[in-house]
Coordinates of C-alpha atoms in Angstrom, one line a residue:
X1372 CA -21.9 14.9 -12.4
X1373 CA -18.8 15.6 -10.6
X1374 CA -16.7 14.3 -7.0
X1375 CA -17.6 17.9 -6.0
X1376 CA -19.9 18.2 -2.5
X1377 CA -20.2 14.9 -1.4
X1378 CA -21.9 13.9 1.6
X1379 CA -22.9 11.6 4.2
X1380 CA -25.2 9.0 2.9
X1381 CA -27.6 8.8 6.0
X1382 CA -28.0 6.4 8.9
X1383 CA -27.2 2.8 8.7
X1384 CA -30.8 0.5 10.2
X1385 CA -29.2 0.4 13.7
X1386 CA -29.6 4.3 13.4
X1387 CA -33.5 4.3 12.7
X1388 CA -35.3 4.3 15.4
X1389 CA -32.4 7.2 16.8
X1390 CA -34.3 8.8 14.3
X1391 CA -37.1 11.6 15.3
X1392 CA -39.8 10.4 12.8
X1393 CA -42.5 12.5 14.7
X1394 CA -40.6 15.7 13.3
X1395 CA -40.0 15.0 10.0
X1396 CA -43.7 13.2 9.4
X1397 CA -45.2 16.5 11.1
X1398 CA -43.2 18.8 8.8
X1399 CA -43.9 16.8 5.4
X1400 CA -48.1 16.6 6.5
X1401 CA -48.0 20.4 7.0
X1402 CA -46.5 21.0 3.7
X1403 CA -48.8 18.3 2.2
X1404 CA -51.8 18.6 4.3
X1405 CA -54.5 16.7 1.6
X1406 CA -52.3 13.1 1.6
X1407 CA -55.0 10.4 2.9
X1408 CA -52.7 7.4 1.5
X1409 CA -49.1 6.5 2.4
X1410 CA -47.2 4.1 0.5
X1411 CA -44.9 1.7 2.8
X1412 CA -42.3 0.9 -0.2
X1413 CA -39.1 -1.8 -1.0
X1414 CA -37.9 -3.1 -4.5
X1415 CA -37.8 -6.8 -5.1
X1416 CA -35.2 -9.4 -6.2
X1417 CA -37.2 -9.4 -9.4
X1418 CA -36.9 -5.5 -10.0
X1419 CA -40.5 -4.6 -9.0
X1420 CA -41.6 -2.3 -6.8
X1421 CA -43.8 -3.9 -4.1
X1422 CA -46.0 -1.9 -1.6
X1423 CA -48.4 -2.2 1.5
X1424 CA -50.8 1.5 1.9
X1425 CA -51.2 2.6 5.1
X1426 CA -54.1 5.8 5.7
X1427 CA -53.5 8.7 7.1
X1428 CA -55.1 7.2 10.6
X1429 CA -53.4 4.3 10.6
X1430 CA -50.2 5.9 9.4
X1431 CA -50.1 8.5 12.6
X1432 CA -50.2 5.3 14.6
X1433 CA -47.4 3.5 13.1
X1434 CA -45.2 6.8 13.3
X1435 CA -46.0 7.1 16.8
X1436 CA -45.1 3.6 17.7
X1437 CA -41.9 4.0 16.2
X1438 CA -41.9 0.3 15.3
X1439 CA -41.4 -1.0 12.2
X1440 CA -44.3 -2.6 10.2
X1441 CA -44.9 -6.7 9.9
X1442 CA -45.6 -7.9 6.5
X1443 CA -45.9 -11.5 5.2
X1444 CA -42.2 -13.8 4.8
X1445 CA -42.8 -13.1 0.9
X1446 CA -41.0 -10.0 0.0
X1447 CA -38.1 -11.3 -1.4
X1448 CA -40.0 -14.0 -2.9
X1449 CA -42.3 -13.2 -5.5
X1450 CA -41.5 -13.6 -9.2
X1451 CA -42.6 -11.5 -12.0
X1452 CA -45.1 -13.8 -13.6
X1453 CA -46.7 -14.0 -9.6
X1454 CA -45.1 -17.4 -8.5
X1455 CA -43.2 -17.9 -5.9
X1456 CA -39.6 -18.9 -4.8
X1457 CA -39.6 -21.2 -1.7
X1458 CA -39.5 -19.4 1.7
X1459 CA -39.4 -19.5 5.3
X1460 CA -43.1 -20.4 6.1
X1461 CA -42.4 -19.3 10.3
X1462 CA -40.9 -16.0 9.0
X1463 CA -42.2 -12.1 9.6
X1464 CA -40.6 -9.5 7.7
X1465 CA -40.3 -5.9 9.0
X1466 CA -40.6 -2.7 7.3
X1467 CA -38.3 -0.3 8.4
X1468 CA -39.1 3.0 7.0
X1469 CA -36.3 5.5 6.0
X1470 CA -38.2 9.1 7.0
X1471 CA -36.2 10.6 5.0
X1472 CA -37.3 9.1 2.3
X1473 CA -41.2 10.2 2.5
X1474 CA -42.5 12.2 -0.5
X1475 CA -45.2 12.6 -2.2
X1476 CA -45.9 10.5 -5.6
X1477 CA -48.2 12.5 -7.8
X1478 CA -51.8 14.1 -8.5
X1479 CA -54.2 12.0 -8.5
X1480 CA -57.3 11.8 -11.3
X1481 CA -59.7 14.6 -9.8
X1482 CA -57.4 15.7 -7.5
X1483 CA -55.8 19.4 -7.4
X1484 CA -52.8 18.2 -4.9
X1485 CA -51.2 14.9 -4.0
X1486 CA -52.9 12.5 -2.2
X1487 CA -50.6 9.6 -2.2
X1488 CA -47.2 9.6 -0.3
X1489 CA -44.6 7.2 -0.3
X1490 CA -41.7 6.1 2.3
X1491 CA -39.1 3.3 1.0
X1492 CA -38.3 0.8 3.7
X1493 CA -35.3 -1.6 5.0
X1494 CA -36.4 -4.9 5.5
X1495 CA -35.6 -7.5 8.4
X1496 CA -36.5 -10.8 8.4
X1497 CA -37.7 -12.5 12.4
X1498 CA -38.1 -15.7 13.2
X1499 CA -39.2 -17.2 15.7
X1500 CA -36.6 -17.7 19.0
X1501 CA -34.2 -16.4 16.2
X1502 CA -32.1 -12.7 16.2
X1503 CA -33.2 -10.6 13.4
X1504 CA -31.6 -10.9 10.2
X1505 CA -31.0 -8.2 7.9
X1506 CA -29.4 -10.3 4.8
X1507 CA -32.0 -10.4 2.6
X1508 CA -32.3 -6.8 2.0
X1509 CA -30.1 -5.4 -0.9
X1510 CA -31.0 -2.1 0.6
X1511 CA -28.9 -2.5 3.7
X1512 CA -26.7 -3.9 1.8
X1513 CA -26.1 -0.8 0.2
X1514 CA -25.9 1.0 3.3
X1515 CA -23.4 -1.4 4.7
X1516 CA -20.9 -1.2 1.8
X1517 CA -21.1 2.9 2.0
X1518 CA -19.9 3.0 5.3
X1519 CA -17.9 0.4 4.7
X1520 CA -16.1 2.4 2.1
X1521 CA -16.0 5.5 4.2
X1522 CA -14.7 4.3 7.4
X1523 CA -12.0 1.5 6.4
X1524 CA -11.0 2.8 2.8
X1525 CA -12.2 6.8 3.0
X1526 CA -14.1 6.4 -0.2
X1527 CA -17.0 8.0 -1.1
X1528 CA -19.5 8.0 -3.6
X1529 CA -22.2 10.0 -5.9
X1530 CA -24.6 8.2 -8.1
X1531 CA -26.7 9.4 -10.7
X1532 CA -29.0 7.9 -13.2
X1533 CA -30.6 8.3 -17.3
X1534 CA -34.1 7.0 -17.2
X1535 CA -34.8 5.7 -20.5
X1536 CA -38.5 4.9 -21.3
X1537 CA -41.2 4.6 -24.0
X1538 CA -45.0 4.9 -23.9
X1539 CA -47.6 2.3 -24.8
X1540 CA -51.1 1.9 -25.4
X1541 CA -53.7 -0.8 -25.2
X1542 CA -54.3 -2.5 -28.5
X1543 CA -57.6 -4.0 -30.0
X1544 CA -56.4 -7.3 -28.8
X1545 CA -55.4 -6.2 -25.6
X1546 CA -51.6 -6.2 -26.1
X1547 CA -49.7 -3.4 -25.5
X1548 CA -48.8 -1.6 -28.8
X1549 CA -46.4 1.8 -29.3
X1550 CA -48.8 5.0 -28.3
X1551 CA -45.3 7.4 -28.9
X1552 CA -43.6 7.4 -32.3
X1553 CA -42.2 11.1 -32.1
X1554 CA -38.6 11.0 -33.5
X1555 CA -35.5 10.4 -31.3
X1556 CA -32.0 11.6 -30.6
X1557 CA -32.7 15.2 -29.4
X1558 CA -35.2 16.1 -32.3
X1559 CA -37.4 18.8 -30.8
X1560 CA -40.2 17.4 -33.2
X1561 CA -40.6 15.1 -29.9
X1562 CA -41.7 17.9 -28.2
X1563 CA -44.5 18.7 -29.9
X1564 CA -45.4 15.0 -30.2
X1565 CA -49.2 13.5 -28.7
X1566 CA -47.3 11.9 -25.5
X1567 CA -45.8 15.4 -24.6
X1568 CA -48.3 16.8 -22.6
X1569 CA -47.9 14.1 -20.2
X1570 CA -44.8 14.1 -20.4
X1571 CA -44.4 17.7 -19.2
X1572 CA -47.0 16.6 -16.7
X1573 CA -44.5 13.9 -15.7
X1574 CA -41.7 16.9 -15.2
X1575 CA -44.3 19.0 -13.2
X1576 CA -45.1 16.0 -10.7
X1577 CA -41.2 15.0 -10.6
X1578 CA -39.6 18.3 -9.7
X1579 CA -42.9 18.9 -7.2
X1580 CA -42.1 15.7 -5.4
X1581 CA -38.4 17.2 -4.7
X1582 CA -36.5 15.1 -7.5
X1583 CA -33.7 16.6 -8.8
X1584 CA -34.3 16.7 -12.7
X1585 CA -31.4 18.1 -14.4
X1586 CA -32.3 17.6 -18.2
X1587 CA -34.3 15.4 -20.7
X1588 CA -34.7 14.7 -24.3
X1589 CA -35.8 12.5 -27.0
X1590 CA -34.0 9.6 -27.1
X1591 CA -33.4 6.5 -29.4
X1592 CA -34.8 6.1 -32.8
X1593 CA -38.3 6.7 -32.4
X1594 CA -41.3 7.7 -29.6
X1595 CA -38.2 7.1 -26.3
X1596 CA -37.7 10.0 -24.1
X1597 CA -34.8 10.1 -21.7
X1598 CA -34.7 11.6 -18.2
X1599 CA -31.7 12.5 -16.7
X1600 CA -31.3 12.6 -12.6
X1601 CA -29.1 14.8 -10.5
X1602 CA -26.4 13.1 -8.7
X1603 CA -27.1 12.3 -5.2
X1604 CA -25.0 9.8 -2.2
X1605 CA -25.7 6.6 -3.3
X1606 CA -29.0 5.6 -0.9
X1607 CA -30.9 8.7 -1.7
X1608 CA -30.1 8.6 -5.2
X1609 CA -31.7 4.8 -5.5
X1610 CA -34.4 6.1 -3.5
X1611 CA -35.0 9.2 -6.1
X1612 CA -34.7 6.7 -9.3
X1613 CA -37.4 4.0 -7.4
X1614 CA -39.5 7.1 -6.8
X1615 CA -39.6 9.0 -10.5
X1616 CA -39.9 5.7 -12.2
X1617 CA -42.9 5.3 -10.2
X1618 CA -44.4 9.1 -10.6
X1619 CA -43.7 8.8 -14.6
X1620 CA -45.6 5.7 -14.6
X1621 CA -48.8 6.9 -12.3
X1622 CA -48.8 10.0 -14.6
X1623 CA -49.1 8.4 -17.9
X1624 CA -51.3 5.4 -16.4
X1625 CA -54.0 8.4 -15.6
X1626 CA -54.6 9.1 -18.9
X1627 CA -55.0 5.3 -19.6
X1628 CA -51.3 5.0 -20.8
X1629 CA -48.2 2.5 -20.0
X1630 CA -44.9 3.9 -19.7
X1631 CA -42.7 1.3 -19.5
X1632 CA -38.7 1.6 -18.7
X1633 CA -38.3 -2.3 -19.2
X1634 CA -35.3 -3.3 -21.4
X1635 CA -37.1 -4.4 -25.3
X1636 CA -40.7 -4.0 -24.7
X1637 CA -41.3 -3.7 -28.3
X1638 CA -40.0 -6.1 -30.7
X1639 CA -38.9 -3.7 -33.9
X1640 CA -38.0 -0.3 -31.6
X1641 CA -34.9 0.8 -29.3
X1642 CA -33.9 -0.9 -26.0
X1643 CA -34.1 1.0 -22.8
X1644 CA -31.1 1.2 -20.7
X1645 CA -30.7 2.7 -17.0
X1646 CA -27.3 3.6 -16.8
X1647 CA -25.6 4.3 -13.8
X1648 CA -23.3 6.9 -13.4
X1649 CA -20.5 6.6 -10.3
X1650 CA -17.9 9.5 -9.4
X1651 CA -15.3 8.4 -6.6
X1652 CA -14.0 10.7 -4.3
X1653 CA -11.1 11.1 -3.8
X1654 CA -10.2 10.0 -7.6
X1655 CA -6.9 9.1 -7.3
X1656 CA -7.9 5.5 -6.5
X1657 CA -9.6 4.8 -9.7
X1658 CA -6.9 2.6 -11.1
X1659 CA -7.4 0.0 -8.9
X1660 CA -11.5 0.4 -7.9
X1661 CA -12.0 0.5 -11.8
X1662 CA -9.5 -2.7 -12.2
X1663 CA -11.5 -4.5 -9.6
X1664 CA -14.6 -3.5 -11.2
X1665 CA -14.0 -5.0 -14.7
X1666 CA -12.7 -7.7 -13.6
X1667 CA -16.1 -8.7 -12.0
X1668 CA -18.0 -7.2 -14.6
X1669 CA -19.6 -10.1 -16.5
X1670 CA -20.8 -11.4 -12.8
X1671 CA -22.2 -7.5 -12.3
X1672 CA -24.2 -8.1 -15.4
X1673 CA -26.7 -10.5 -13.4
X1674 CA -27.1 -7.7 -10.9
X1675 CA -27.6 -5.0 -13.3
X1676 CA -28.9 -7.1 -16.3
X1677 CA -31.0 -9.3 -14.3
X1678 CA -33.7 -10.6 -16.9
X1679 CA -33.8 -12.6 -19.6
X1680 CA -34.8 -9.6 -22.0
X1681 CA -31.7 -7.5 -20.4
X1682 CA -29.9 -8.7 -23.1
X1683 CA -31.5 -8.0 -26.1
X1684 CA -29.2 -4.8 -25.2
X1685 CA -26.1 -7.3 -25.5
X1686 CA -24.6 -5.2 -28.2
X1687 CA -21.9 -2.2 -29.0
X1688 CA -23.5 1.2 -28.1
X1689 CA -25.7 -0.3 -25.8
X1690 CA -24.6 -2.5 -23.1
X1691 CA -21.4 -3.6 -24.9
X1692 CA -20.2 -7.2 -25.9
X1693 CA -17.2 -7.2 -24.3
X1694 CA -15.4 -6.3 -20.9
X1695 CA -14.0 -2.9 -21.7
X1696 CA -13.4 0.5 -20.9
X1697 CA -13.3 4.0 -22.6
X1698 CA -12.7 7.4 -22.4
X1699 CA -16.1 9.0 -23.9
X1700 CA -16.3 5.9 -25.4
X1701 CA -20.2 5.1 -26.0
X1702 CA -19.4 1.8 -27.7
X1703 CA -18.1 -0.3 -24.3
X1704 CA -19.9 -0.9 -21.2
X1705 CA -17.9 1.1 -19.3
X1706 CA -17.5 5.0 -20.1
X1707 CA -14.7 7.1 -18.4
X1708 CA -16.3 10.5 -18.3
X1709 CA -13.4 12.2 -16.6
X1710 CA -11.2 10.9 -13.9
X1711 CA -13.0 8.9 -11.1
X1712 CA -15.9 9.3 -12.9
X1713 CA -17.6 6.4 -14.9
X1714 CA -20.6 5.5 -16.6
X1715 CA -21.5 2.1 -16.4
X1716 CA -23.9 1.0 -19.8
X1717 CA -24.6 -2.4 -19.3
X1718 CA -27.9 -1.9 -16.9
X1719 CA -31.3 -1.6 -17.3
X1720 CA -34.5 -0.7 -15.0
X1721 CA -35.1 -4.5 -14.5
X1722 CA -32.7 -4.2 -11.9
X1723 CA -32.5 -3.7 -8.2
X1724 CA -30.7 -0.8 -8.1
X1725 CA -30.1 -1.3 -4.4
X1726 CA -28.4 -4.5 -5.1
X1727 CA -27.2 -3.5 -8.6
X1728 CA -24.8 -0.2 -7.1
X1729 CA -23.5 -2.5 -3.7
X1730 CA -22.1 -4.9 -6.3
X1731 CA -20.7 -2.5 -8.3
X1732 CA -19.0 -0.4 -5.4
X1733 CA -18.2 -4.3 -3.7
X1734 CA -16.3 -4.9 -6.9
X1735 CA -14.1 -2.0 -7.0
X1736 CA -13.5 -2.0 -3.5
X1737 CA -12.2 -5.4 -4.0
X1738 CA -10.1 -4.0 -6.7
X1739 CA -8.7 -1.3 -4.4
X1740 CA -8.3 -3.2 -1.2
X1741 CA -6.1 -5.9 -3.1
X1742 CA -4.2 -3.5 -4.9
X1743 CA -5.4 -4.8 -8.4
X1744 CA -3.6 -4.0 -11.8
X1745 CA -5.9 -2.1 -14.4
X1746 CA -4.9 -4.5 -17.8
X1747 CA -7.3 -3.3 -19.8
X1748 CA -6.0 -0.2 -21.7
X1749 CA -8.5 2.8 -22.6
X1750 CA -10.4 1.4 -25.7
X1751 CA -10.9 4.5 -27.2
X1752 CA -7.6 4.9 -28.9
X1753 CA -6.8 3.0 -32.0
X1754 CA -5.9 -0.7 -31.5
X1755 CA -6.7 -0.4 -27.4
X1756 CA -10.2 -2.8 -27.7
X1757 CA -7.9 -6.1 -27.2
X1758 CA -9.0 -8.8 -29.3
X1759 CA -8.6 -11.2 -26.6
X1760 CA -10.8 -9.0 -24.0
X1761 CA -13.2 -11.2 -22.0
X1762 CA -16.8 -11.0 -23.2
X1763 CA -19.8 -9.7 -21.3
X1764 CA -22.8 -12.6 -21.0
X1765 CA -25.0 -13.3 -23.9
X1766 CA -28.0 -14.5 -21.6
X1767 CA -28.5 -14.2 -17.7
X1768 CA -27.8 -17.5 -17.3
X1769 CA -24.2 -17.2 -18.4
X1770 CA -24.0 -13.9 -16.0
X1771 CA -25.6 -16.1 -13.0
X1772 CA -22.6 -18.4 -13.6
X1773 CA -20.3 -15.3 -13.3
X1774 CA -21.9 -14.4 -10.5
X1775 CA -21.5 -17.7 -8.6
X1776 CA -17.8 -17.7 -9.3
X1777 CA -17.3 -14.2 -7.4
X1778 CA -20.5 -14.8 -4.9
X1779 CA -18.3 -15.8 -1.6
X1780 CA -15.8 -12.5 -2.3
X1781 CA -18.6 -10.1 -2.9
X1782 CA -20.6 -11.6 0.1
X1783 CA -17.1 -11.0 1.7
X1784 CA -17.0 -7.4 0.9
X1785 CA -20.5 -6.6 1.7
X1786 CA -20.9 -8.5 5.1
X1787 CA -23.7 -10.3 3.7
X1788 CA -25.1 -13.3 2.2
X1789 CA -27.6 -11.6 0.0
X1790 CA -25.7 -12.7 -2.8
X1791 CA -26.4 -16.5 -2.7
X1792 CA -29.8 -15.2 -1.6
X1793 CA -30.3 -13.5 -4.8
X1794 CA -28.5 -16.0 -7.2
X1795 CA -31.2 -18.9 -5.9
X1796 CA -34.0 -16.6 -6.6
X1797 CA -32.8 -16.0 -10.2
X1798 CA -32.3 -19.1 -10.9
X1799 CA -36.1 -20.0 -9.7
X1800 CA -36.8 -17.2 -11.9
X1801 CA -35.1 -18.3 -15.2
X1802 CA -37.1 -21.6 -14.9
X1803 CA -40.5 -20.0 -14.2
X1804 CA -40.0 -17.6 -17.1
X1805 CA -38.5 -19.9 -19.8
X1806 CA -42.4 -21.1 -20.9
X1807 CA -43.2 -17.9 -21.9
X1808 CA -41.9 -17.1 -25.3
X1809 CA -40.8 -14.1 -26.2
X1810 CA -43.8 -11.6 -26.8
X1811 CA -45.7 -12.7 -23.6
X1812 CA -42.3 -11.7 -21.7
X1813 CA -42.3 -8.3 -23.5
X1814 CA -46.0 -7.7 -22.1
X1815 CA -45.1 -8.9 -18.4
X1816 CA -42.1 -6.7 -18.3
X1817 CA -43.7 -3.7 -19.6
X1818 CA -46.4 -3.7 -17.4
X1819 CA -44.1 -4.5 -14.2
X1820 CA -41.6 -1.8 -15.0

């Protein structure tokens, strides 16, 4: 992934409804004339992909209306184990679909084309005698700190992602139990393996649905593949990552299968990290974007590292222990890959990747904008990893404490308050989670994400 080709990430929610849905819904049904289901989509605070189904009928009438769709106040609410975080009883959310973003998910059991569809959506929360707020959506968040980087710093951004996932199986007592157990790290044995088939099905139904596969491989010690993503403006590439984690997991779940891209699902196998790769254009401001970055970084861990199991991948080679960076280094959290162009280790799929890349670009626009020192020399030169370097968070609660020593800068920097937003609904979700113990959390997770 390079700085090469950038371009504009797409319209800001003001921009919508300027929008000529009628065109680009009319196009994508001719192309796909058997879809009888469309998925009206957004990602959670938890990490979970939440949906409401609209048919085909009922679909041509919500197009034509050009209004967005009312759902209950609880979209930003939900936990993972199904509680709830308190909310504004009075409240009605609004799904603002991106167009752009309809594609179709995969083929359906019995089914010789797609019959599913899917469109992500901004959301907007209305109450009554109230103006619409936008600030609990880490989507527009992410739209707001794209422009915001164009037009007052003339920044711009690609993003790309690794998918990292294993596949499970029911077990006799109903717990999910390892189904792959090919070798890892690149052995074509793996492709040969009893997952593979549906794997390659999973490759058939991603490059059909327009995502921009560029490689994959067996990953990790044993039965973990890898997927690797093209690099796309920031938006559409969030969109692409929401949409082939969900085609992967609809293609293994039809032949009675789990894949699961959570972080540790299985106690004595591999973690599974998401990591996010950022190229900044033009490069010759990554001193200070990349100084403002690591300086927030342990705060950015609750963001990217957002569950309690995120950090069974607190360790060298996988998220990293400490605040750090590295040319080709694999061993921080932080890898330069050439100049402007990092990979940042220390995420997983848990995340809202919406949220997760606004705080990261927030970060090092801070850095940038304030004209911050890079102190942290490259650590992959002898002696360079600084004994005294700051340490990433052991547990989420540590990195929610980061977090709420940066919140009012970041909220700053993205024009919004999502970030106290989000920090109350983690907290809400550390205490609902912390009477599970460890192999019930495993479970949850893998069957969420």
């Amino acid at each position: 992934m390079g700085s090469i080709g950038l371009e504009d990430s797409g319209p800001t929610l003001d921009s919508f409804q300027a929008d000529r849905p009628r065109d680009i819904v009319d196009s994508f049904l001719q192309q796909h004339p058997n879809i009888d289901y469309i998925r009206f989509q957004w990602v959670d605070y938890a990490g979970v992909l939440r949906a409401r189904v609209a048919t085909k009928a009922h679909f041509d009438t919500i197009v034509k209306s050009n209004k967005p769709l009312s759902c209950g106040q609880v979209t930003f609410s939900c936990l993972p184990d199904g509680s709830r975080v308190p909310f504004e009883p009075c409240a009605v959310h609004l799904l603002h679909p991106d167009w752009k973003s309809l594609r179709v998910i995969s083929t359906s059991p019995g089914h010789d084309s797609p019959s599913y569809a899917s469109v992500m959506c901004s959301i907007v929360q209305k109450l009554p005698g109230v103006a619409r707020d936008p600030d609990l959506c880490p989507r527009i968040a992410l739209e707001n700190i794209v422009a915001k980087a164009h037009n007052q710093h003339g920044i711009d951004f690609l993003i790309g992602f690794e998918i990292e996932f294993v596949v499970l199986q029911d077990g006799p007592d109903g717990c999910l139990i390892p189904f792959s157990s090919h070798p890892g790290t690149y052995s074509a044995a793996a492709l040969r393996g009893p997952s593979y088939r549906y794997f390659e099905e999973c490759m058939r139904n991603l490059l059909d649905s327009g995502i921009q596969v560029r490689e994959f491989h067996a990953e990790g010690s044993i039965g973990q593949y890898e997927v690797t993503l093209a690099a796309r403006p920031p938006l559409e590439a969030i969109d692409e990552l929401v949409s082939a984690h969900d085609i992967i997991r609809t293609t293994f779940a039809n032949h009675g299968l789990t894949a699961t891209m959570s972080p540790k699902p299985v106690m004595d196998r591999q973690a599974n990290g998401s990591h996010i790769h950022v190229s900044i254009h033009p490069p010759q401001h990554e001193e200070a974007f990349l100084a403002g970055l690591l300086s927030r970084l342990p705060a950015i861990c609750s963001l990217s590292m957002p569950s309690i199991a995120s950090y069974d991948r607190h360790a060298d080679f996988l998220a990293g222990t400490v605040v750090a960076w590295g040319s080709q280094n694999r061993q921080v959290p932080v890898r330069k890959m050439r100049p402007g162009y990092w990979e940042i280790r220390c995420a997983d799929a848990m995340a809202n990747m919406y949220l997760a890349v606004a705080g990261i670009l927030a970060a090092g626009l801070l850095g940038k904008q304030n004209n911050e020192p890079l102190h942290w020399n490259d650590a992959s030169y002898a002696g360079n990893m600084q004994a005294s370097s700051d340490k990433l968070p052991a547990n989420l609660e540590q990195s929610l404490s980061q977090l709420e020593r940066v919140c009012g800068e970041l909220s700053e920097m993205l024009d919004s308050r999502i970030p106290g937003h989000y920090l109350d609904f983690k907290r809400h979700e550390v205490g609902a989670l912390k009477n599970l113990d460890e192999q019930q959390l495993r479970q949850l997770l893998a069957r969420l994400v």
